[in-house]
Amino acid sequence: MITLVVLRAYWRFWVVLRRFSPLIIAYWRDRRRFLLFGGSRQVDAETQRERAATLLDVLLTLGPTFIKLGQLLSTRPDVLPPVYIEVLSRLQDDVPPAPWDEAREVLEDELGPVDSVFDEFDADPISGASLGQVYTATYEGDPVAVKVRRPGIEPLVNADLRVIRWSLPIVKRFIDSGRAFSLENLSEEFAKTIRQEMDYDREREMLAEIRGNFADDDSVRIPAAYPEASGERVLTMEYIPGTKIDRIDDLEASGLDPTAVAETLQRAYLQMIIDDGVFHADPHPGNLAVAEDGSIVFYDFGMSGRVDPYVQEQIVEFYVAVANQDIDAILDTLIAIGTLSPEADREVMGKVMELAIADARGEDIEQYRVNQIIEQVESTIYEFPLRLPRNLALVLRVATVVEGVCVTLDPEFDFIETATDYLREEGYYEQTARDMAAAAGDQLEETARSLVTVPPKLDRVLDRAERGDVHLNVTIEDDTHVLDKLAMRIAYSVLLAVGVLSATILYSFANAWELAALSLGLSTPLAIALYRSFRSRKGIRARPQFTRQSMRERRDE
């Protein structure tokens, strides 16, 4: 029997298909101008921007799941072009709250009667999002914030996840194989991420871990959770009031220095990402406040992530390389992390990075911002295209958003100087130098060993060459199957020539025109196949994508 969830998913599928149909037809016409036939057509930047705005409206109309999907897509430059990333990055998870009666039902299913659990409870939420809403209350005499999962969200999300999974084959028809792979991985990642965000038990655990990491730091305040008044769909935590971090006038009126606040925020995220390996992943101004003493208060840990030690090491090396303007080291780090293919043209990518740094830096050598470099790299990621590890995409988004908040606080804020000072204070510069020295020592030792072992081996090789006893094995890499195509064309040509020659002989010398016609008939498919092999457009095509002029044009647009 078909379950109610599947029936709902079928209905949502048709709703989603109807909403997306204008975009689907537009993308289809990009491939076939007249849908069923005709050549492809080019799309200018303005048309792309209009389509991105249409996509944004569609995601907002389809509700919570697709709002979250749009937010995730805005962190994936390996899936969408830069114009779409820019438009979707404005997507705000701010929707009207559910009625109190419905929220109360969720709350009491988890904890019991509201009046018996809480001393006081304000039924008017202080914030509403697509997956949950937050209320203020008093618990055992303490002011608390109570986060309640949006009523009825689970069936809707489950149905929408089915719809997204069913829609993948349709979407993959309009993109190349590399992005299709990234999109399929993103679908699995999104299903995992949104279920994690709805699990308040997990959020409570992440909150407690990050709070423990900052236990000795008075400049950062993480709310404490109340496990006995929390559950899978309800999270009760300490309520810490503060001034919204982007209200500069209010901060200055309270005697706080916005530049100091920006530095505190930046150093907190450097510790979370580089030292702790677990971080708050949604640092928009609505989730950040400043207490009276200047400490920064973090809210909403539903979006949080982890960074494994290897990626942490590579991020440190990336920061050091950017500070030193070491282009080769930047490229090596990007390759090691997995954001840049080892087969990428280093000369081309080196020019991209040089231009990015030259455009971003000011008069002083360290007056440039890392997010501008990241944006340039993200633009190249879509066009190569490359695949981003999930947590690294989240780190890139966090770094960009945090830098934007810091610049709002202080337009002259120097991200690199703060990062450099932090790395130096924590001993990362010295550790990097020690690692480089150790690597150089190993290389020197290996070179010395080679000086002893290589000459005898070379002498033996030369003796064998003099005797004519040297065999050379050559392996040709043919990733584009050029040799296969060439061999196939030769085979077609030979068989076609044999068929035509046989028909000629049969007709001219044996006067067997029936056999001659049969021979020509059998040769016809070979002729068609040979013709189509030359008509195929699957050969190697290349065009320069990253020149200084094209990069400037992209930046101007």
Coordinates of C-alpha atoms in Angstrom, one line a residue:
M1 CA 0.0 0.0 0.0
I2 CA 1.3 3.4 -0.9
T3 CA 1.9 5.4 2.3
L4 CA 0.8 8.9 3.1
V5 CA 4.4 10.1 2.9
V6 CA 4.8 8.8 -0.6
L7 CA 1.5 10.3 -1.7
R8 CA 2.5 13.6 -0.3
A9 CA 5.8 13.3 -2.1
Y10 CA 4.1 12.7 -5.4
W11 CA 1.9 15.8 -4.9
R12 CA 4.9 17.9 -3.9
F13 CA 6.8 16.6 -6.9
W14 CA 4.2 18.0 -9.3
V15 CA 4.1 21.3 -7.3
V16 CA 7.9 21.6 -7.5
L17 CA 7.8 20.6 -11.2
R18 CA 5.2 23.3 -12.0
R19 CA 7.2 26.0 -10.2
F20 CA 10.5 25.0 -11.8
S21 CA 9.0 24.5 -15.3
P22 CA 9.9 28.0 -16.7
L23 CA 13.5 27.5 -15.7
I24 CA 13.5 23.9 -17.0
I25 CA 12.2 25.0 -20.4
A26 CA 14.8 27.9 -20.5
Y27 CA 17.7 25.5 -19.8
W28 CA 16.3 23.0 -22.3
R29 CA 16.3 25.7 -25.0
D30 CA 19.9 26.5 -24.1
R31 CA 20.7 23.0 -25.3
R32 CA 18.2 22.8 -28.2
R33 CA 17.0 26.2 -29.4
F34 CA 13.6 24.7 -30.5
L35 CA 13.4 22.2 -27.7
L36 CA 13.6 19.1 -30.0
F37 CA 16.1 20.4 -32.6
G38 CA 18.4 23.3 -33.3
G39 CA 21.8 24.3 -32.0
S40 CA 22.7 25.5 -28.5
R41 CA 22.5 29.1 -27.5
Q42 CA 24.7 31.4 -25.4
V43 CA 23.3 33.0 -22.3
D44 CA 24.6 36.5 -21.3
A45 CA 25.2 37.6 -17.7
E46 CA 22.0 39.7 -17.5
T47 CA 19.9 36.7 -18.4
Q48 CA 21.7 34.5 -15.9
R49 CA 21.0 37.1 -13.2
E50 CA 17.3 37.2 -14.1
R51 CA 17.2 33.4 -13.9
A52 CA 18.9 33.4 -10.6
A53 CA 16.3 35.9 -9.3
T54 CA 13.6 33.6 -10.6
L55 CA 15.2 30.6 -8.8
L56 CA 15.3 32.6 -5.6
D57 CA 11.6 33.4 -5.8
V58 CA 10.8 29.7 -6.5
L59 CA 12.8 28.5 -3.5
L60 CA 11.1 31.0 -1.3
T61 CA 7.6 30.0 -2.6
L62 CA 8.3 26.3 -2.0
G63 CA 9.0 26.7 1.6
P64 CA 11.4 25.6 4.4
T65 CA 13.2 22.7 2.8
F66 CA 13.9 24.6 -0.4
I67 CA 15.0 27.7 1.5
K68 CA 17.6 25.6 3.2
L69 CA 18.5 24.0 -0.1
G70 CA 19.1 27.5 -1.6
Q71 CA 21.3 28.4 1.4
L72 CA 23.4 25.3 0.9
L73 CA 23.7 26.0 -2.9
S74 CA 25.0 29.4 -2.1
T75 CA 28.0 27.8 -0.5
R76 CA 28.7 25.5 -3.5
P77 CA 30.5 27.3 -6.4
D78 CA 31.4 23.9 -7.9
V79 CA 27.6 23.5 -8.7
L80 CA 26.4 26.9 -9.6
P81 CA 27.9 29.9 -11.6
P82 CA 29.1 32.9 -9.6
V83 CA 26.0 35.0 -10.5
Y84 CA 23.7 32.4 -8.9
I85 CA 25.9 32.2 -5.8
E86 CA 25.7 36.0 -5.4
V87 CA 21.9 36.0 -5.7
L88 CA 21.3 33.0 -3.5
S89 CA 23.6 34.3 -0.8
R90 CA 20.9 36.9 -0.1
L91 CA 18.5 34.2 0.8
Q92 CA 17.4 34.8 4.4
D93 CA 15.9 32.1 6.6
D94 CA 13.3 34.4 8.1
V95 CA 9.7 33.2 7.9
P96 CA 6.5 34.0 9.9
P97 CA 6.3 31.9 13.1
A98 CA 3.8 29.1 13.4
P99 CA 0.7 29.7 15.6
W100 CA 1.3 29.3 19.3
D101 CA -1.3 26.5 19.7
E102 CA 0.6 24.3 17.2
A103 CA 4.0 25.1 18.8
R104 CA 2.6 24.4 22.3
E105 CA 1.6 20.9 21.1
V106 CA 5.2 20.1 20.1
L107 CA 6.5 21.6 23.3
E108 CA 4.2 19.6 25.5
D109 CA 4.7 16.3 23.6
E110 CA 8.4 16.7 24.4
L111 CA 8.4 18.0 28.0
G112 CA 4.9 17.9 29.4
P113 CA 2.6 20.8 30.4
V114 CA 4.2 24.2 29.8
D115 CA 3.0 25.6 33.1
S116 CA 4.5 22.7 35.1
V117 CA 7.9 22.8 33.4
F118 CA 8.5 26.6 33.2
D119 CA 7.9 29.3 35.7
E120 CA 6.9 31.7 33.0
F121 CA 6.6 31.4 29.3
D122 CA 6.1 34.2 26.7
A123 CA 3.9 32.8 23.8
D124 CA 5.2 35.5 21.4
P125 CA 8.4 34.2 19.7
I126 CA 11.4 36.4 19.5
S127 CA 12.5 34.9 16.2
G128 CA 11.1 32.6 13.5
A129 CA 12.9 30.4 11.0
S130 CA 12.0 27.7 8.5
L131 CA 12.7 24.8 10.8
G132 CA 12.1 26.3 14.3
Q133 CA 11.2 29.3 16.4
V134 CA 12.5 30.7 19.6
Y135 CA 10.6 31.9 22.7
T136 CA 11.7 33.4 26.0
A137 CA 10.8 31.9 29.3
T138 CA 11.9 31.5 32.9
Y139 CA 13.1 28.1 34.1
E140 CA 14.0 27.4 37.8
G141 CA 14.4 31.2 38.2
D142 CA 16.7 31.6 35.3
P143 CA 15.9 33.5 32.0
V144 CA 16.0 31.0 29.1
A145 CA 15.5 30.8 25.4
V146 CA 13.4 27.9 24.2
K147 CA 13.9 26.7 20.6
V148 CA 10.9 24.7 19.3
R149 CA 10.9 22.7 16.1
R150 CA 8.3 24.0 13.6
P151 CA 5.1 22.0 13.9
G152 CA 4.6 19.5 11.1
I153 CA 8.0 20.1 9.5
E154 CA 9.2 16.5 9.5
P155 CA 6.6 15.1 7.0
L156 CA 7.2 18.1 4.7
V157 CA 11.0 17.7 4.8
N158 CA 10.8 14.0 4.2
A159 CA 8.5 14.5 1.2
D160 CA 10.7 17.3 -0.2
L161 CA 13.8 15.1 0.2
R162 CA 12.1 12.5 -1.9
V163 CA 11.2 15.1 -4.5
I164 CA 14.8 16.3 -4.6
R165 CA 16.0 12.7 -5.1
W166 CA 13.5 12.1 -7.9
S167 CA 14.3 15.4 -9.6
L168 CA 18.0 14.6 -9.9
P169 CA 17.8 12.7 -13.2
I170 CA 15.9 15.6 -14.7
V171 CA 18.4 18.2 -13.5
K172 CA 21.4 16.1 -14.5
R173 CA 20.3 16.3 -18.2
F174 CA 21.2 19.9 -18.3
I175 CA 24.7 19.8 -16.7
D176 CA 28.0 18.1 -17.5
S177 CA 29.2 14.9 -15.7
G178 CA 31.5 16.7 -13.3
R179 CA 28.7 18.9 -11.9
A180 CA 26.3 16.0 -12.0
F181 CA 28.6 14.2 -9.6
S182 CA 28.8 17.2 -7.4
L183 CA 25.1 17.7 -7.4
E184 CA 24.4 14.1 -6.5
N185 CA 26.8 14.4 -3.6
L186 CA 25.2 17.7 -2.6
S187 CA 21.8 16.0 -2.5
E188 CA 23.1 13.4 -0.1
E189 CA 24.8 16.1 2.0
F190 CA 21.7 18.2 2.1
A191 CA 19.5 15.4 3.4
K192 CA 22.1 14.7 6.1
T193 CA 22.5 18.4 7.0
I194 CA 18.8 19.3 7.3
R195 CA 18.1 16.2 9.4
Q196 CA 21.0 17.2 11.7
E197 CA 19.6 20.7 12.0
M198 CA 16.2 19.4 13.0
D199 CA 17.9 17.2 15.7
Y200 CA 18.1 19.4 18.8
D201 CA 19.9 16.7 20.8
R202 CA 22.8 17.0 18.4
E203 CA 22.7 20.8 18.5
R204 CA 22.8 20.7 22.3
E205 CA 25.9 18.4 22.1
M206 CA 27.7 20.7 19.7
L207 CA 26.8 23.8 21.8
A208 CA 28.2 22.1 24.9
E209 CA 31.4 21.2 23.1
I210 CA 32.0 24.6 21.7
R211 CA 31.1 26.2 25.1
G212 CA 33.7 24.0 26.7
N213 CA 36.4 25.1 24.2
F214 CA 35.8 28.7 25.3
A215 CA 35.4 28.1 29.0
D216 CA 38.6 30.1 29.8
D217 CA 37.9 32.9 27.4
D218 CA 35.9 35.8 28.8
S219 CA 35.7 37.5 25.4
V220 CA 33.3 34.8 24.0
R221 CA 30.0 33.7 25.6
I222 CA 28.2 30.5 24.6
P223 CA 24.8 29.8 26.2
A224 CA 24.5 26.9 28.5
A225 CA 21.9 24.3 27.7
Y226 CA 19.4 22.7 30.1
P227 CA 19.3 19.0 29.2
E228 CA 16.4 18.2 31.6
A229 CA 14.2 20.8 29.8
S230 CA 15.3 19.8 26.3
G231 CA 14.6 17.0 23.8
E232 CA 14.9 16.0 20.2
R233 CA 12.4 18.8 19.2
V234 CA 12.9 21.3 22.0
L235 CA 16.1 23.0 23.2
T236 CA 16.2 25.1 26.3
M237 CA 19.3 27.2 26.8
E238 CA 20.6 30.2 28.8
Y239 CA 19.2 33.5 27.6
I240 CA 22.0 36.1 27.1
P241 CA 20.8 39.5 26.0
G242 CA 23.1 41.7 23.9
T243 CA 23.2 44.3 21.1
K244 CA 23.0 43.0 17.6
I245 CA 26.5 43.0 16.2
D246 CA 25.8 45.1 13.2
R247 CA 24.3 48.0 15.2
I248 CA 27.4 50.2 15.1
D249 CA 25.8 53.3 16.6
D250 CA 24.4 51.3 19.6
L251 CA 27.8 49.7 20.2
E252 CA 29.6 53.0 20.2
A253 CA 26.9 54.6 22.4
S254 CA 27.7 51.8 24.9
G255 CA 31.4 52.7 24.9
L256 CA 32.4 49.7 22.8
D257 CA 35.1 49.7 20.1
P258 CA 33.8 48.1 16.9
T259 CA 37.3 47.4 15.8
A260 CA 38.0 45.4 19.0
V261 CA 34.7 43.6 18.5
A262 CA 35.7 42.6 15.0
E263 CA 39.1 41.3 16.1
T264 CA 37.4 39.3 18.9
L265 CA 35.0 37.7 16.4
Q266 CA 37.8 36.9 13.9
R267 CA 40.0 35.3 16.6
A268 CA 37.1 33.3 17.9
Y269 CA 36.5 31.7 14.5
L270 CA 40.2 31.1 13.9
Q271 CA 40.3 29.2 17.2
M272 CA 37.1 27.2 16.3
I273 CA 38.4 26.2 12.8
I274 CA 42.1 25.9 13.3
D275 CA 42.5 24.8 16.9
D276 CA 39.2 23.1 18.0
G277 CA 38.0 21.6 14.8
V278 CA 34.3 22.3 15.6
F279 CA 32.7 25.6 14.7
H280 CA 29.5 27.6 14.7
A281 CA 28.6 27.7 11.0
D282 CA 25.9 30.4 10.7
P283 CA 27.6 33.7 11.6
H284 CA 25.1 36.2 10.1
P285 CA 24.4 39.3 12.3
G286 CA 21.1 37.8 13.6
N287 CA 23.1 35.0 15.4
L288 CA 25.7 37.3 16.9
A289 CA 25.4 39.9 19.7
V290 CA 27.7 41.9 21.9
A291 CA 27.2 41.9 25.6
E292 CA 27.8 45.0 27.8
D293 CA 31.3 44.0 28.6
G294 CA 32.2 43.7 24.9
S295 CA 32.2 39.9 24.8
I296 CA 30.5 38.3 21.8
V297 CA 27.4 36.1 22.2
F298 CA 26.8 33.3 19.8
Y299 CA 23.2 32.1 19.1
D300 CA 21.7 29.2 17.1
F301 CA 24.1 26.2 16.8
G302 CA 21.8 24.2 14.4
M303 CA 24.3 24.8 11.6
S304 CA 27.7 23.7 12.9
G305 CA 30.5 21.7 11.4
R306 CA 33.7 19.8 12.1
V307 CA 37.1 20.1 10.4
D308 CA 39.4 17.1 10.4
P309 CA 43.1 17.7 11.5
Y310 CA 44.5 17.3 8.0
V311 CA 42.3 20.1 6.6
Q312 CA 43.2 22.2 9.7
E313 CA 46.8 21.9 8.8
Q314 CA 46.2 22.9 5.2
I315 CA 44.1 25.9 6.2
V316 CA 47.0 27.1 8.3
E317 CA 49.4 26.6 5.4
F318 CA 46.9 28.5 3.2
Y319 CA 46.8 31.5 5.5
V320 CA 50.6 31.5 5.8
A321 CA 51.0 31.3 2.0
V322 CA 48.5 34.1 1.4
A323 CA 50.3 36.3 4.0
N324 CA 53.6 35.6 2.3
Q325 CA 52.1 36.0 -1.2
D326 CA 53.6 32.6 -2.1
I327 CA 51.6 31.6 -5.2
D328 CA 53.1 28.1 -5.5
A329 CA 52.3 27.4 -1.8
I330 CA 48.7 28.6 -2.3
L331 CA 48.2 26.3 -5.3
D332 CA 49.9 23.4 -3.4
T333 CA 47.5 23.9 -0.5
L334 CA 44.4 24.1 -2.7
I335 CA 45.5 20.8 -4.4
A336 CA 46.2 19.1 -1.0
I337 CA 42.7 20.1 0.3
G338 CA 41.0 18.9 -2.8
T339 CA 39.7 22.2 -4.2
L340 CA 42.0 22.2 -7.2
S341 CA 42.7 19.4 -9.5
P342 CA 46.4 18.2 -9.7
E343 CA 46.0 18.3 -13.5
A344 CA 45.0 22.0 -13.5
D345 CA 47.3 24.3 -15.4
R346 CA 49.4 25.8 -12.7
E347 CA 50.6 28.7 -14.9
V348 CA 47.0 29.7 -15.6
M349 CA 45.9 29.3 -12.0
G350 CA 49.0 31.2 -10.8
K351 CA 48.0 34.1 -13.0
V352 CA 44.5 33.9 -11.5
M353 CA 45.9 34.1 -8.0
E354 CA 48.3 36.8 -8.8
L355 CA 45.5 38.9 -10.2
A356 CA 43.3 38.2 -7.2
I357 CA 46.0 39.3 -4.8
A358 CA 46.9 42.3 -6.9
D359 CA 43.3 43.4 -7.1
A360 CA 42.6 42.8 -3.4
R361 CA 45.7 44.3 -1.7
G362 CA 46.1 48.0 -0.8
E363 CA 49.2 50.1 -0.6
D364 CA 50.5 48.2 2.3
I365 CA 51.5 44.6 1.4
E366 CA 49.1 43.1 3.9
Q367 CA 46.1 45.3 3.1
Y368 CA 44.0 42.7 1.3
R369 CA 41.2 40.5 2.4
V370 CA 41.1 36.7 2.2
N371 CA 37.5 36.6 1.2
Q372 CA 38.2 38.5 -2.0
I373 CA 40.8 35.8 -2.9
I374 CA 38.3 33.1 -2.0
E375 CA 35.7 34.7 -4.3
Q376 CA 38.1 34.7 -7.2
V377 CA 39.0 31.1 -6.5
E378 CA 35.3 30.1 -6.2
S379 CA 34.7 31.7 -9.6
T380 CA 37.4 29.4 -11.1
I381 CA 35.9 26.4 -9.3
Y382 CA 32.7 26.5 -11.2
E383 CA 34.4 26.9 -14.6
F384 CA 37.0 24.2 -14.3
P385 CA 34.8 22.7 -12.5
L386 CA 36.1 21.3 -9.2
R387 CA 34.5 19.5 -6.3
L388 CA 34.5 20.9 -2.8
P389 CA 34.6 18.8 0.3
R390 CA 31.5 19.5 2.3
N391 CA 33.0 21.0 5.4
L392 CA 35.5 23.0 3.4
A393 CA 32.6 24.6 1.5
L394 CA 31.1 25.5 4.9
V395 CA 34.5 26.9 6.1
L396 CA 34.7 29.0 2.9
R397 CA 31.2 30.4 3.5
V398 CA 31.9 31.1 7.2
A399 CA 35.2 32.9 6.4
T400 CA 33.5 35.1 3.8
V401 CA 30.5 35.9 6.1
V402 CA 32.7 36.6 9.1
E403 CA 34.9 38.9 7.1
G404 CA 31.8 40.8 5.9
V405 CA 30.6 41.3 9.5
C406 CA 34.1 42.5 10.5
V407 CA 34.2 45.0 7.6
T408 CA 30.8 46.2 8.7
L409 CA 32.2 46.9 12.1
D410 CA 35.4 48.5 10.7
P411 CA 35.8 49.2 7.0
E412 CA 39.5 49.2 7.4
F413 CA 39.6 45.9 9.3
D414 CA 42.6 43.9 8.2
F415 CA 41.7 40.2 8.2
I416 CA 45.2 39.0 7.2
E417 CA 46.9 41.0 10.0
T418 CA 44.6 39.5 12.6
A419 CA 45.1 36.0 11.2
T420 CA 48.9 36.5 11.0
D421 CA 49.1 37.7 14.6
Y422 CA 46.9 34.8 15.8
L423 CA 49.0 32.2 14.0
R424 CA 52.2 33.7 15.3
E425 CA 50.9 33.8 18.9
E426 CA 49.8 30.2 18.7
G427 CA 53.1 29.1 17.3
Y428 CA 51.9 28.1 13.9
Y429 CA 54.5 30.1 12.0
E430 CA 57.3 28.5 13.9
Q431 CA 55.7 25.0 13.4
T432 CA 55.4 25.7 9.7
A433 CA 59.1 26.7 9.6
R434 CA 60.1 23.6 11.5
D435 CA 58.0 21.4 9.1
M436 CA 59.7 23.1 6.1
A437 CA 63.1 22.6 7.6
A438 CA 62.4 18.9 8.4
A439 CA 61.1 18.4 4.8
A440 CA 64.2 20.1 3.4
G441 CA 66.4 17.9 5.6
D442 CA 64.7 14.8 4.4
Q443 CA 65.1 15.9 0.8
L444 CA 68.8 16.7 1.4
E445 CA 69.3 13.2 2.9
E446 CA 67.5 11.6 0.0
T447 CA 69.6 13.6 -2.5
A448 CA 72.8 12.5 -0.7
R449 CA 71.7 8.9 -0.9
S450 CA 70.9 9.3 -4.6
L451 CA 74.4 10.6 -5.2
V452 CA 75.8 7.3 -3.9
T453 CA 73.3 4.9 -5.5
V454 CA 72.5 6.6 -8.9
P455 CA 76.0 6.6 -10.6
P456 CA 76.4 2.8 -10.3
K457 CA 72.9 2.2 -11.7
L458 CA 73.5 4.7 -14.5
D459 CA 76.8 2.9 -15.3
R460 CA 75.0 -0.4 -15.6
V461 CA 72.3 1.2 -17.9
L462 CA 75.0 2.6 -20.2
D463 CA 76.7 -0.8 -20.4
R464 CA 73.4 -2.4 -21.4
A465 CA 72.8 0.4 -24.0
E466 CA 76.2 -0.2 -25.5
R467 CA 75.4 -4.0 -25.8
G468 CA 72.0 -3.1 -27.4
D469 CA 70.2 -4.7 -24.5
V470 CA 67.9 -1.8 -23.5
H471 CA 64.2 -2.1 -23.7
L472 CA 61.9 0.9 -23.4
N473 CA 58.2 0.6 -22.4
V474 CA 56.1 3.6 -23.4
T475 CA 52.7 4.2 -21.9
I476 CA 50.5 6.7 -23.7
E477 CA 47.7 8.3 -21.6
D478 CA 44.7 8.9 -23.8
D479 CA 42.0 10.3 -21.5
T480 CA 40.0 11.8 -24.4
H481 CA 40.2 8.5 -26.4
V482 CA 41.7 10.1 -29.4
L483 CA 43.7 7.0 -30.3
D484 CA 40.6 4.8 -30.0
K485 CA 38.7 7.1 -32.4
L486 CA 41.6 7.1 -34.8
A487 CA 41.8 3.3 -34.7
M488 CA 38.0 3.0 -35.2
R489 CA 38.2 5.4 -38.3
I490 CA 41.0 3.3 -39.8
A491 CA 39.0 0.1 -39.3
Y492 CA 35.9 1.6 -40.8
S493 CA 37.9 2.9 -43.8
V494 CA 39.6 -0.5 -44.4
L495 CA 36.3 -2.4 -44.2
L496 CA 34.6 0.1 -46.4
A497 CA 37.3 -0.1 -49.0
V498 CA 37.2 -3.9 -48.9
G499 CA 33.4 -3.8 -49.4
V500 CA 33.6 -1.3 -52.3
L501 CA 36.4 -3.2 -54.0
S502 CA 34.6 -6.5 -53.6
A503 CA 31.5 -5.0 -55.2
T504 CA 33.5 -3.6 -58.1
I505 CA 35.2 -7.0 -58.7
L506 CA 32.0 -9.0 -58.6
Y507 CA 30.3 -6.6 -61.0
S508 CA 33.2 -6.1 -63.4
F509 CA 34.6 -9.7 -63.7
A510 CA 31.8 -12.0 -62.5
N511 CA 28.8 -9.9 -63.8
A512 CA 27.1 -10.8 -60.4
W513 CA 25.3 -7.5 -59.9
E514 CA 23.1 -9.0 -57.1
L515 CA 26.2 -10.0 -55.1
A516 CA 27.7 -6.6 -55.9
A517 CA 24.6 -4.8 -54.6
L518 CA 24.6 -6.9 -51.5
S519 CA 28.3 -6.1 -50.9
L520 CA 27.5 -2.3 -51.3
G521 CA 24.5 -2.7 -49.0
L522 CA 26.6 -4.3 -46.3
S523 CA 29.2 -1.5 -46.7
T524 CA 26.6 1.3 -46.3
P525 CA 26.5 1.1 -42.5
L526 CA 30.3 1.4 -42.4
A527 CA 30.1 4.5 -44.6
I528 CA 27.5 6.1 -42.3
A529 CA 29.6 5.2 -39.2
L530 CA 32.7 6.6 -40.8
Y531 CA 30.9 9.8 -41.7
R532 CA 29.4 10.2 -38.2
S533 CA 32.8 9.7 -36.6
F534 CA 34.1 12.7 -38.4
R535 CA 30.9 14.7 -37.6
S536 CA 31.2 14.0 -33.9
R537 CA 31.8 17.0 -31.7
K538 CA 33.4 15.0 -28.9
G539 CA 37.0 15.9 -29.7
I540 CA 39.3 18.1 -27.7
R541 CA 38.2 21.7 -27.5
A542 CA 39.8 24.3 -25.4
R543 CA 39.4 28.0 -24.9
P544 CA 41.2 30.3 -22.5
Q545 CA 39.0 31.0 -19.5
F546 CA 41.3 32.9 -17.2
T547 CA 43.0 35.9 -18.7
R548 CA 43.5 39.2 -16.9
Q549 CA 41.0 40.8 -19.3
S550 CA 38.3 38.2 -18.6
M551 CA 38.9 38.4 -14.9
R552 CA 38.5 42.1 -14.9
E553 CA 35.3 41.9 -17.0
R554 CA 33.9 39.4 -14.5
R555 CA 34.7 41.6 -11.6
D556 CA 33.2 44.7 -13.3
E557 CA 30.0 42.8 -14.0

